[in-house]
Amino acid sequence: MIYLLVIAIFTTYSLLDTFVLPRVYRTVIDDEDSKLEPGEVTLEENYYADDNLEITITKEVYEGSNVYVCDLRINDLSLFKTAFAKNTYGKNIVQTVTEQAKEHEAIIAINGDYYGARESGYVIRKGIIYRDIKNNYQNDLVINKDGTWKFITEKEVSAQALITQGAWEVFSFGPVLIDDSKIVYDSADNTGQGVTENPRTVIAFYDLHHYAVVLCDGRSSTNPGLTLEQRAAYLENLKVTKAYNLDGGGSTTLVFNNQVINLPTTDADIIEERKVSDIIYLGY
C-alpha cells in the first residue's frame, strides 16, 4: 500500500510539473516603444494601414474549412516582434493570445511555436538564446536580423552558431511546408497529426518586406480543419517563397485590433482560446 501511494504521489507530481506548475526561468524586460510613428492610420474591419504597415485580411472556405490569409507589408522590420506570456521565459507560463496582444498593444497577433510544451528545440528571441537544447530531428525557421529567412536542422548547427550568423528569431515547431516557392512537405514522412485534419497556423515569406500569416479553423462540425498536405498546396497557390508551420490545433488564434478573428477550439464546438506560451505580432 505504501509503495502504491508513493507511486501515485510521484505520478501526480510529474503530471502537475509537466502541465500545470509554473516555473520561471527568466524574466524578460519588455521592449521600449518603437521610435517609429504610425502617422495617418486607416482602420477597417479587415484592413489596417499606416506609414509603415499595411495589413489585409481575407477569409474563404477551402476544403470545407475557414481559411484566413493575412497579407503583411512591412516597411520597417523592427515592427515584426515576438513576446513571451507574462514577459517570462519558463515552464507552464501561459496567457491567451488576446491577453498578450493587449499587453503589447499589438495591431495583429498570432500564436507562436508554444516552446513551453517541449523540453528541447532552440528558443531564440530578439537575438537572445533562451534554450539551446537541440532536437536532432527538428527543422527550425530562422529569421535573421536583416529580415532574411532560412530553414535549418538543429543537429547540423548550434544555437550559438546561429547567433553568429545573424539569427534574430528562431522558431522550433515545423515542419517546413514551402521553400524556394515549392512544396517540400512530404506526408509520407509524417504519420502523426500532420496527416489528420486540424486547425493550422502558418507564417510565410514573399520577400524582404512582404509576409503572410495563414490560419485555418478546425476540430468542429462546420470546420474539420486541414492536413499539412492540404495546407502546403494552398500556400503554393498563394505563390509564397517560404512557409513554416507553427503550433496549431487549439493554439491557432488570430487577433486583429484586439478582436479574435478566427474560431479557436480545442474540443469540438466549444469556441475559446487556449493559453499559450508566446506570440508573434506587429506593433509599435
PDB file of C-alpha atoms in Angstrom:
ATOM      1  CA  MET A   1       0.000   0.000   0.000  1.00  0.00           C
ATOM      2  CA  ILE A   2       2.804   2.410   0.876  1.00  0.00           C
ATOM      3  CA  TYR A   3       4.548   1.586  -2.397  1.00  0.00           C
ATOM      4  CA  LEU A   4       1.375   2.253  -4.404  1.00  0.00           C
ATOM      5  CA  LEU A   5       0.821   5.516  -2.532  1.00  0.00           C
ATOM      6  CA  VAL A   6       4.373   6.679  -3.308  1.00  0.00           C
ATOM      7  CA  ILE A   7       3.908   5.805  -6.995  1.00  0.00           C
ATOM      8  CA  ALA A   8       0.592   7.683  -7.089  1.00  0.00           C
ATOM      9  CA  ILE A   9       2.117  10.765  -5.464  1.00  0.00           C
ATOM     10  CA  PHE A  10       5.113  10.700  -7.815  1.00  0.00           C
ATOM     11  CA  THR A  11       2.888  10.283 -10.890  1.00  0.00           C
ATOM     12  CA  THR A  12       0.612  13.116  -9.797  1.00  0.00           C
ATOM     13  CA  TYR A  13       3.557  15.434  -9.177  1.00  0.00           C
ATOM     14  CA  SER A  14       5.106  14.545 -12.536  1.00  0.00           C
ATOM     15  CA  LEU A  15       1.882  15.392 -14.339  1.00  0.00           C
ATOM     16  CA  LEU A  16       1.473  18.646 -12.421  1.00  0.00           C
ATOM     17  CA  ASP A  17       5.094  19.581 -13.090  1.00  0.00           C
ATOM     18  CA  THR A  18       4.711  18.857 -16.801  1.00  0.00           C
ATOM     19  CA  PHE A  19       1.389  20.535 -17.471  1.00  0.00           C
ATOM     20  CA  VAL A  20       0.385  22.794 -14.575  1.00  0.00           C
ATOM     21  CA  LEU A  21       3.008  24.070 -12.152  1.00  0.00           C
ATOM     22  CA  PRO A  22       4.592  27.308 -13.413  1.00  0.00           C
ATOM     23  CA  ARG A  23       8.362  27.566 -13.316  1.00  0.00           C
ATOM     24  CA  VAL A  24      10.086  30.868 -14.048  1.00  0.00           C
ATOM     25  CA  TYR A  25      13.474  30.596 -15.747  1.00  0.00           C
ATOM     26  CA  ARG A  26      13.960  34.184 -16.845  1.00  0.00           C
ATOM     27  CA  THR A  27      12.012  37.426 -16.705  1.00  0.00           C
ATOM     28  CA  VAL A  28      12.153  39.456 -19.907  1.00  0.00           C
ATOM     29  CA  ILE A  29      12.249  43.232 -19.920  1.00  0.00           C
ATOM     30  CA  ASP A  30       9.557  44.410 -22.304  1.00  0.00           C
ATOM     31  CA  ASP A  31      10.634  46.278 -25.424  1.00  0.00           C
ATOM     32  CA  GLU A  32      10.733  50.015 -25.301  1.00  0.00           C
ATOM     33  CA  ASP A  33       8.170  51.665 -27.501  1.00  0.00           C
ATOM     34  CA  SER A  34       9.207  51.908 -31.126  1.00  0.00           C
ATOM     35  CA  LYS A  35      10.843  55.147 -32.170  1.00  0.00           C
ATOM     36  CA  LEU A  36       8.700  54.985 -35.286  1.00  0.00           C
ATOM     37  CA  GLU A  37       5.400  56.818 -35.503  1.00  0.00           C
ATOM     38  CA  PRO A  38       2.475  55.309 -37.425  1.00  0.00           C
ATOM     39  CA  GLY A  39       1.421  58.604 -38.970  1.00  0.00           C
ATOM     40  CA  GLU A  40      -2.028  58.633 -40.531  1.00  0.00           C
ATOM     41  CA  VAL A  41      -3.916  55.413 -39.753  1.00  0.00           C
ATOM     42  CA  THR A  42      -6.641  53.752 -41.804  1.00  0.00           C
ATOM     43  CA  LEU A  43      -8.521  51.097 -39.836  1.00  0.00           C
ATOM     44  CA  GLU A  44     -11.356  48.973 -41.178  1.00  0.00           C
ATOM     45  CA  GLU A  45     -12.857  45.629 -40.182  1.00  0.00           C
ATOM     46  CA  ASN A  46     -10.233  43.596 -42.040  1.00  0.00           C
ATOM     47  CA  TYR A  47      -7.710  46.246 -43.033  1.00  0.00           C
ATOM     48  CA  TYR A  48      -5.062  48.412 -41.404  1.00  0.00           C
ATOM     49  CA  ALA A  49      -2.614  50.830 -42.963  1.00  0.00           C
ATOM     50  CA  ASP A  50      -0.227  53.495 -41.715  1.00  0.00           C
ATOM     51  CA  ASP A  51       3.056  54.962 -42.905  1.00  0.00           C
ATOM     52  CA  ASN A  52       4.959  51.744 -42.112  1.00  0.00           C
ATOM     53  CA  LEU A  53       2.476  48.874 -42.259  1.00  0.00           C
ATOM     54  CA  GLU A  54      -0.314  47.516 -44.400  1.00  0.00           C
ATOM     55  CA  ILE A  55      -2.411  44.566 -43.224  1.00  0.00           C
ATOM     56  CA  THR A  56      -5.117  42.976 -45.338  1.00  0.00           C
ATOM     57  CA  ILE A  57      -7.156  40.038 -44.006  1.00  0.00           C
ATOM     58  CA  THR A  58      -9.243  37.874 -46.289  1.00  0.00           C
ATOM     59  CA  LYS A  59     -11.355  34.843 -45.470  1.00  0.00           C
ATOM     60  CA  GLU A  60     -12.500  31.987 -47.666  1.00  0.00           C
ATOM     61  CA  VAL A  61     -13.643  28.391 -47.376  1.00  0.00           C
ATOM     62  CA  TYR A  62     -11.118  25.822 -48.605  1.00  0.00           C
ATOM     63  CA  GLU A  63     -11.673  22.059 -48.424  1.00  0.00           C
ATOM     64  CA  GLY A  64     -14.638  22.699 -46.135  1.00  0.00           C
ATOM     65  CA  SER A  65     -12.870  24.893 -43.563  1.00  0.00           C
ATOM     66  CA  ASN A  66     -12.429  28.600 -42.961  1.00  0.00           C
ATOM     67  CA  VAL A  67      -9.036  29.906 -44.086  1.00  0.00           C
ATOM     68  CA  TYR A  68      -7.740  33.342 -43.068  1.00  0.00           C
ATOM     69  CA  VAL A  69      -4.979  34.979 -45.092  1.00  0.00           C
ATOM     70  CA  CYS A  70      -3.251  37.994 -43.572  1.00  0.00           C
ATOM     71  CA  ASP A  71      -1.154  39.828 -46.138  1.00  0.00           C
ATOM     72  CA  LEU A  72       1.505  41.836 -44.286  1.00  0.00           C
ATOM     73  CA  ARG A  73       3.589  44.559 -45.895  1.00  0.00           C
ATOM     74  CA  ILE A  74       6.183  45.935 -43.505  1.00  0.00           C
ATOM     75  CA  ASN A  75       8.356  48.899 -44.456  1.00  0.00           C
ATOM     76  CA  ASP A  76      10.375  48.730 -41.231  1.00  0.00           C
ATOM     77  CA  LEU A  77      11.155  45.218 -39.985  1.00  0.00           C
ATOM     78  CA  SER A  78      11.551  46.408 -36.385  1.00  0.00           C
ATOM     79  CA  LEU A  79       7.740  46.278 -36.214  1.00  0.00           C
ATOM     80  CA  PHE A  80       7.842  42.472 -36.547  1.00  0.00           C
ATOM     81  CA  LYS A  81       8.001  41.320 -32.930  1.00  0.00           C
ATOM     82  CA  THR A  82       7.643  38.390 -30.567  1.00  0.00           C
ATOM     83  CA  ALA A  83       6.721  38.111 -26.901  1.00  0.00           C
ATOM     84  CA  PHE A  84       6.571  35.557 -24.103  1.00  0.00           C
ATOM     85  CA  ALA A  85       3.470  35.168 -21.973  1.00  0.00           C
ATOM     86  CA  LYS A  86       3.730  37.432 -18.904  1.00  0.00           C
ATOM     87  CA  ASN A  87       7.094  38.613 -20.286  1.00  0.00           C
ATOM     88  CA  THR A  88       8.546  35.458 -18.784  1.00  0.00           C
ATOM     89  CA  TYR A  89      10.511  32.568 -20.244  1.00  0.00           C
ATOM     90  CA  GLY A  90       9.654  29.447 -18.304  1.00  0.00           C
ATOM     91  CA  LYS A  91       7.577  26.327 -17.994  1.00  0.00           C
ATOM     92  CA  ASN A  92       3.774  26.443 -17.874  1.00  0.00           C
ATOM     93  CA  ILE A  93       3.838  30.243 -18.156  1.00  0.00           C
ATOM     94  CA  VAL A  94       0.869  30.929 -20.421  1.00  0.00           C
ATOM     95  CA  GLN A  95      -1.688  33.542 -21.469  1.00  0.00           C
ATOM     96  CA  THR A  96      -4.186  33.763 -24.302  1.00  0.00           C
ATOM     97  CA  VAL A  97      -3.086  35.455 -27.499  1.00  0.00           C
ATOM     98  CA  THR A  98      -5.640  38.185 -26.764  1.00  0.00           C
ATOM     99  CA  GLU A  99      -4.132  38.897 -23.355  1.00  0.00           C
ATOM    100  CA  GLN A 100      -0.612  39.059 -24.749  1.00  0.00           C
ATOM    101  CA  ALA A 101      -1.693  41.181 -27.719  1.00  0.00           C
ATOM    102  CA  LYS A 102      -3.319  43.762 -25.444  1.00  0.00           C
ATOM    103  CA  GLU A 103      -0.302  43.956 -23.151  1.00  0.00           C
ATOM    104  CA  HIS A 104       1.983  44.678 -26.105  1.00  0.00           C
ATOM    105  CA  GLU A 105      -0.500  46.876 -27.982  1.00  0.00           C
ATOM    106  CA  ALA A 106      -0.258  44.585 -30.978  1.00  0.00           C
ATOM    107  CA  ILE A 107      -2.059  45.555 -34.150  1.00  0.00           C
ATOM    108  CA  ILE A 108      -2.175  41.919 -35.232  1.00  0.00           C
ATOM    109  CA  ALA A 109      -1.003  38.828 -33.346  1.00  0.00           C
ATOM    110  CA  ILE A 110      -0.916  35.052 -33.702  1.00  0.00           C
ATOM    111  CA  ASN A 111       0.218  32.163 -31.541  1.00  0.00           C
ATOM    112  CA  GLY A 112       3.896  31.265 -31.816  1.00  0.00           C
ATOM    113  CA  ASP A 113       5.602  27.885 -31.529  1.00  0.00           C
ATOM    114  CA  TYR A 114       4.489  27.153 -27.928  1.00  0.00           C
ATOM    115  CA  TYR A 115       8.057  26.473 -26.864  1.00  0.00           C
ATOM    116  CA  GLY A 116       6.837  25.698 -23.327  1.00  0.00           C
ATOM    117  CA  ALA A 117       5.154  22.476 -24.409  1.00  0.00           C
ATOM    118  CA  ARG A 118       8.532  20.891 -25.171  1.00  0.00           C
ATOM    119  CA  GLU A 119      11.789  20.311 -23.315  1.00  0.00           C
ATOM    120  CA  SER A 120      14.036  20.619 -26.365  1.00  0.00           C
ATOM    121  CA  GLY A 121      14.287  22.679 -29.530  1.00  0.00           C
ATOM    122  CA  TYR A 122      16.057  26.015 -29.823  1.00  0.00           C
ATOM    123  CA  VAL A 123      14.389  29.099 -28.385  1.00  0.00           C
ATOM    124  CA  ILE A 124      15.958  32.310 -29.679  1.00  0.00           C
ATOM    125  CA  ARG A 125      14.119  35.600 -29.436  1.00  0.00           C
ATOM    126  CA  LYS A 126      15.460  39.045 -30.357  1.00  0.00           C
ATOM    127  CA  GLY A 127      18.954  37.651 -30.694  1.00  0.00           C
ATOM    128  CA  ILE A 128      18.981  36.067 -27.223  1.00  0.00           C
ATOM    129  CA  ILE A 129      19.366  32.320 -26.651  1.00  0.00           C
ATOM    130  CA  TYR A 130      16.842  31.091 -24.095  1.00  0.00           C
ATOM    131  CA  ARG A 131      17.157  27.378 -24.827  1.00  0.00           C
ATOM    132  CA  ASP A 132      19.972  25.653 -26.694  1.00  0.00           C
ATOM    133  CA  ILE A 133      18.909  22.061 -26.085  1.00  0.00           C
ATOM    134  CA  LYS A 134      18.857  20.658 -29.576  1.00  0.00           C
ATOM    135  CA  ASN A 135      16.457  18.163 -31.061  1.00  0.00           C
ATOM    136  CA  ASN A 136      18.445  16.468 -33.793  1.00  0.00           C
ATOM    137  CA  TYR A 137      15.356  15.910 -35.942  1.00  0.00           C
ATOM    138  CA  GLN A 138      13.939  19.404 -35.524  1.00  0.00           C
ATOM    139  CA  ASN A 139      13.671  21.736 -38.521  1.00  0.00           C
ATOM    140  CA  ASP A 140      13.628  25.399 -37.474  1.00  0.00           C
ATOM    141  CA  LEU A 141      12.683  28.668 -39.059  1.00  0.00           C
ATOM    142  CA  VAL A 142      15.448  31.242 -38.650  1.00  0.00           C
ATOM    143  CA  ILE A 143      14.637  34.908 -39.225  1.00  0.00           C
ATOM    144  CA  ASN A 144      17.859  36.879 -39.394  1.00  0.00           C
ATOM    145  CA  LYS A 145      18.295  40.403 -38.131  1.00  0.00           C
ATOM    146  CA  ASP A 146      18.370  41.672 -41.720  1.00  0.00           C
ATOM    147  CA  GLY A 147      14.924  40.137 -42.313  1.00  0.00           C
ATOM    148  CA  THR A 148      16.039  37.208 -44.451  1.00  0.00           C
ATOM    149  CA  TRP A 149      14.661  33.716 -43.766  1.00  0.00           C
ATOM    150  CA  LYS A 150      16.257  30.302 -43.811  1.00  0.00           C
ATOM    151  CA  PHE A 151      15.486  26.794 -42.566  1.00  0.00           C
ATOM    152  CA  ILE A 152      17.933  24.693 -40.566  1.00  0.00           C
ATOM    153  CA  THR A 153      18.113  21.277 -38.940  1.00  0.00           C
ATOM    154  CA  GLU A 154      19.230  21.556 -35.327  1.00  0.00           C
ATOM    155  CA  LYS A 155      21.643  18.611 -35.468  1.00  0.00           C
ATOM    156  CA  GLU A 156      23.635  20.496 -38.117  1.00  0.00           C
ATOM    157  CA  VAL A 157      24.203  23.797 -36.281  1.00  0.00           C
ATOM    158  CA  SER A 158      24.422  25.058 -32.712  1.00  0.00           C
ATOM    159  CA  ALA A 159      22.283  27.848 -31.308  1.00  0.00           C
ATOM    160  CA  GLN A 160      25.398  29.978 -30.766  1.00  0.00           C
ATOM    161  CA  ALA A 161      26.464  29.467 -34.375  1.00  0.00           C
ATOM    162  CA  LEU A 162      23.053  30.730 -35.494  1.00  0.00           C
ATOM    163  CA  ILE A 163      23.555  33.894 -33.433  1.00  0.00           C
ATOM    164  CA  THR A 164      26.982  34.373 -35.003  1.00  0.00           C
ATOM    165  CA  GLN A 165      25.347  34.027 -38.421  1.00  0.00           C
ATOM    166  CA  GLY A 166      22.829  36.768 -37.599  1.00  0.00           C
ATOM    167  CA  ALA A 167      19.803  34.901 -36.236  1.00  0.00           C
ATOM    168  CA  TRP A 168      17.257  37.171 -34.535  1.00  0.00           C
ATOM    169  CA  GLU A 169      14.188  34.932 -34.142  1.00  0.00           C
ATOM    170  CA  VAL A 170      14.217  31.125 -34.239  1.00  0.00           C
ATOM    171  CA  PHE A 171      11.040  29.033 -34.112  1.00  0.00           C
ATOM    172  CA  SER A 172      11.182  25.303 -33.442  1.00  0.00           C
ATOM    173  CA  PHE A 173       7.973  23.609 -34.463  1.00  0.00           C
ATOM    174  CA  GLY A 174       7.531  22.824 -38.133  1.00  0.00           C
ATOM    175  CA  PRO A 175       7.545  21.197 -40.500  1.00  0.00           C
ATOM    176  CA  VAL A 176       8.751  23.347 -43.368  1.00  0.00           C
ATOM    177  CA  LEU A 177       5.997  23.460 -45.987  1.00  0.00           C
ATOM    178  CA  ILE A 178       7.344  25.663 -48.796  1.00  0.00           C
ATOM    179  CA  ASP A 179      10.920  26.525 -49.763  1.00  0.00           C
ATOM    180  CA  ASP A 180      12.088  28.259 -52.936  1.00  0.00           C
ATOM    181  CA  SER A 181       8.395  28.542 -53.922  1.00  0.00           C
ATOM    182  CA  LYS A 182       7.975  24.750 -53.988  1.00  0.00           C
ATOM    183  CA  ILE A 183       6.265  22.273 -51.678  1.00  0.00           C
ATOM    184  CA  VAL A 184       8.865  20.442 -49.589  1.00  0.00           C
ATOM    185  CA  TYR A 185       6.492  18.804 -47.120  1.00  0.00           C
ATOM    186  CA  ASP A 186       6.021  15.088 -47.735  1.00  0.00           C
ATOM    187  CA  SER A 187       3.117  13.432 -45.932  1.00  0.00           C
ATOM    188  CA  ALA A 188       4.954  10.100 -46.179  1.00  0.00           C
ATOM    189  CA  ASP A 189       7.453  11.482 -43.645  1.00  0.00           C
ATOM    190  CA  ASN A 190       4.740  12.330 -41.126  1.00  0.00           C
ATOM    191  CA  THR A 191       2.351   9.814 -39.639  1.00  0.00           C
ATOM    192  CA  GLY A 192       1.154  11.992 -36.725  1.00  0.00           C
ATOM    193  CA  GLN A 193      -1.217  14.929 -36.588  1.00  0.00           C
ATOM    194  CA  GLY A 194       0.152  16.278 -39.855  1.00  0.00           C
ATOM    195  CA  VAL A 195      -1.890  13.787 -41.848  1.00  0.00           C
ATOM    196  CA  THR A 196      -5.117  14.473 -39.938  1.00  0.00           C
ATOM    197  CA  GLU A 197      -7.405  17.476 -40.272  1.00  0.00           C
ATOM    198  CA  ASN A 198      -6.640  20.157 -37.688  1.00  0.00           C
ATOM    199  CA  PRO A 199      -6.589  23.913 -37.145  1.00  0.00           C
ATOM    200  CA  ARG A 200      -3.300  25.268 -38.505  1.00  0.00           C
ATOM    201  CA  THR A 201      -1.125  28.373 -38.100  1.00  0.00           C
ATOM    202  CA  VAL A 202       1.468  29.116 -40.775  1.00  0.00           C
ATOM    203  CA  ILE A 203       3.845  32.021 -41.276  1.00  0.00           C
ATOM    204  CA  ALA A 204       5.044  32.684 -44.820  1.00  0.00           C
ATOM    205  CA  PHE A 205       7.501  34.862 -46.725  1.00  0.00           C
ATOM    206  CA  TYR A 206       7.187  36.524 -50.115  1.00  0.00           C
ATOM    207  CA  ASP A 207      10.180  38.851 -49.984  1.00  0.00           C
ATOM    208  CA  LEU A 208      12.070  41.021 -47.529  1.00  0.00           C
ATOM    209  CA  HIS A 209       9.174  43.339 -46.665  1.00  0.00           C
ATOM    210  CA  HIS A 210       6.241  41.133 -47.588  1.00  0.00           C
ATOM    211  CA  TYR A 211       4.981  38.399 -45.276  1.00  0.00           C
ATOM    212  CA  ALA A 212       1.797  36.399 -44.802  1.00  0.00           C
ATOM    213  CA  VAL A 213       0.093  34.631 -41.949  1.00  0.00           C
ATOM    214  CA  VAL A 214      -2.338  31.874 -42.928  1.00  0.00           C
ATOM    215  CA  LEU A 215      -4.626  30.136 -40.439  1.00  0.00           C
ATOM    216  CA  CYS A 216      -7.490  27.693 -40.716  1.00  0.00           C
ATOM    217  CA  ASP A 217     -10.250  26.699 -38.319  1.00  0.00           C
ATOM    218  CA  GLY A 218     -10.850  23.079 -37.403  1.00  0.00           C
ATOM    219  CA  ARG A 219     -11.965  20.456 -34.889  1.00  0.00           C
ATOM    220  CA  SER A 220     -15.641  21.342 -35.226  1.00  0.00           C
ATOM    221  CA  SER A 221     -18.636  20.026 -37.126  1.00  0.00           C
ATOM    222  CA  THR A 222     -18.574  23.007 -39.504  1.00  0.00           C
ATOM    223  CA  ASN A 223     -14.778  23.260 -39.859  1.00  0.00           C
ATOM    224  CA  PRO A 224     -12.910  19.938 -39.857  1.00  0.00           C
ATOM    225  CA  GLY A 225      -9.548  21.590 -40.487  1.00  0.00           C
ATOM    226  CA  LEU A 226      -6.789  20.820 -42.978  1.00  0.00           C
ATOM    227  CA  THR A 227      -3.978  18.318 -43.265  1.00  0.00           C
ATOM    228  CA  LEU A 228      -0.477  19.688 -43.738  1.00  0.00           C
ATOM    229  CA  GLU A 229      -0.543  18.402 -47.304  1.00  0.00           C
ATOM    230  CA  GLN A 230      -3.673  20.482 -47.994  1.00  0.00           C
ATOM    231  CA  ARG A 231      -2.081  23.424 -46.217  1.00  0.00           C
ATOM    232  CA  ALA A 232       1.049  23.193 -48.357  1.00  0.00           C
ATOM    233  CA  ALA A 233      -0.996  23.044 -51.573  1.00  0.00           C
ATOM    234  CA  TYR A 234      -2.935  26.152 -50.544  1.00  0.00           C
ATOM    235  CA  LEU A 235       0.272  28.045 -49.779  1.00  0.00           C
ATOM    236  CA  GLU A 236       1.838  27.045 -53.089  1.00  0.00           C
ATOM    237  CA  ASN A 237      -1.163  28.620 -54.822  1.00  0.00           C
ATOM    238  CA  LEU A 238      -0.504  31.836 -52.890  1.00  0.00           C
ATOM    239  CA  LYS A 239       2.953  31.834 -54.504  1.00  0.00           C
ATOM    240  CA  VAL A 240       4.845  32.409 -51.259  1.00  0.00           C
ATOM    241  CA  THR A 241       8.551  31.625 -51.430  1.00  0.00           C
ATOM    242  CA  LYS A 242       8.839  30.104 -47.928  1.00  0.00           C
ATOM    243  CA  ALA A 243       6.294  28.795 -45.397  1.00  0.00           C
ATOM    244  CA  TYR A 244       6.660  27.291 -41.939  1.00  0.00           C
ATOM    245  CA  ASN A 245       4.106  25.511 -39.790  1.00  0.00           C
ATOM    246  CA  LEU A 246       3.754  26.878 -36.246  1.00  0.00           C
ATOM    247  CA  ASP A 247       1.857  25.396 -33.327  1.00  0.00           C
ATOM    248  CA  GLY A 248      -1.731  24.631 -34.336  1.00  0.00           C
ATOM    249  CA  GLY A 249      -4.708  22.732 -33.036  1.00  0.00           C
ATOM    250  CA  GLY A 250      -6.330  24.565 -30.129  1.00  0.00           C
ATOM    251  CA  SER A 251      -3.487  27.102 -30.125  1.00  0.00           C
ATOM    252  CA  THR A 252      -4.413  28.516 -33.536  1.00  0.00           C
ATOM    253  CA  THR A 253      -5.550  32.080 -32.851  1.00  0.00           C
ATOM    254  CA  LEU A 254      -5.642  35.287 -34.877  1.00  0.00           C
ATOM    255  CA  VAL A 255      -6.159  38.594 -33.064  1.00  0.00           C
ATOM    256  CA  PHE A 256      -6.630  41.832 -35.008  1.00  0.00           C
ATOM    257  CA  ASN A 257      -7.398  45.176 -33.391  1.00  0.00           C
ATOM    258  CA  ASN A 258      -7.944  43.369 -30.039  1.00  0.00           C
ATOM    259  CA  GLN A 259     -10.571  41.066 -31.581  1.00  0.00           C
ATOM    260  CA  VAL A 260     -10.279  37.314 -32.163  1.00  0.00           C
ATOM    261  CA  ILE A 261     -10.908  36.818 -35.879  1.00  0.00           C
ATOM    262  CA  ASN A 262     -10.952  33.034 -36.187  1.00  0.00           C
ATOM    263  CA  LEU A 263     -12.731  30.281 -34.215  1.00  0.00           C
ATOM    264  CA  PRO A 264     -10.147  28.803 -31.832  1.00  0.00           C
ATOM    265  CA  THR A 265     -11.169  25.488 -30.338  1.00  0.00           C
ATOM    266  CA  THR A 266      -9.559  22.503 -28.680  1.00  0.00           C
ATOM    267  CA  ASP A 267     -12.632  20.385 -28.156  1.00  0.00           C
ATOM    268  CA  ALA A 268     -15.406  20.073 -30.770  1.00  0.00           C
ATOM    269  CA  ASP A 269     -17.645  23.144 -30.939  1.00  0.00           C
ATOM    270  CA  ILE A 270     -16.543  24.880 -27.722  1.00  0.00           C
ATOM    271  CA  ILE A 271     -15.048  28.083 -29.136  1.00  0.00           C
ATOM    272  CA  GLU A 272     -12.497  29.535 -26.750  1.00  0.00           C
ATOM    273  CA  GLU A 273      -8.842  30.487 -26.723  1.00  0.00           C
ATOM    274  CA  ARG A 274      -6.140  28.202 -25.427  1.00  0.00           C
ATOM    275  CA  LYS A 275      -3.480  29.815 -23.282  1.00  0.00           C
ATOM    276  CA  VAL A 276      -0.075  29.644 -24.977  1.00  0.00           C
ATOM    277  CA  SER A 277       3.497  30.496 -24.092  1.00  0.00           C
ATOM    278  CA  ASP A 278       4.322  33.037 -26.823  1.00  0.00           C
ATOM    279  CA  ILE A 279       3.070  35.170 -29.696  1.00  0.00           C
ATOM    280  CA  ILE A 280       4.243  36.730 -32.947  1.00  0.00           C
ATOM    281  CA  TYR A 281       2.882  40.205 -33.616  1.00  0.00           C
ATOM    282  CA  LEU A 282       3.180  43.517 -35.423  1.00  0.00           C
ATOM    283  CA  GLY A 283       3.182  46.693 -33.403  1.00  0.00           C
ATOM    284  CA  TYR A 284       4.942  49.842 -32.246  1.00  0.00           C
TER     285      TYR A 284
END
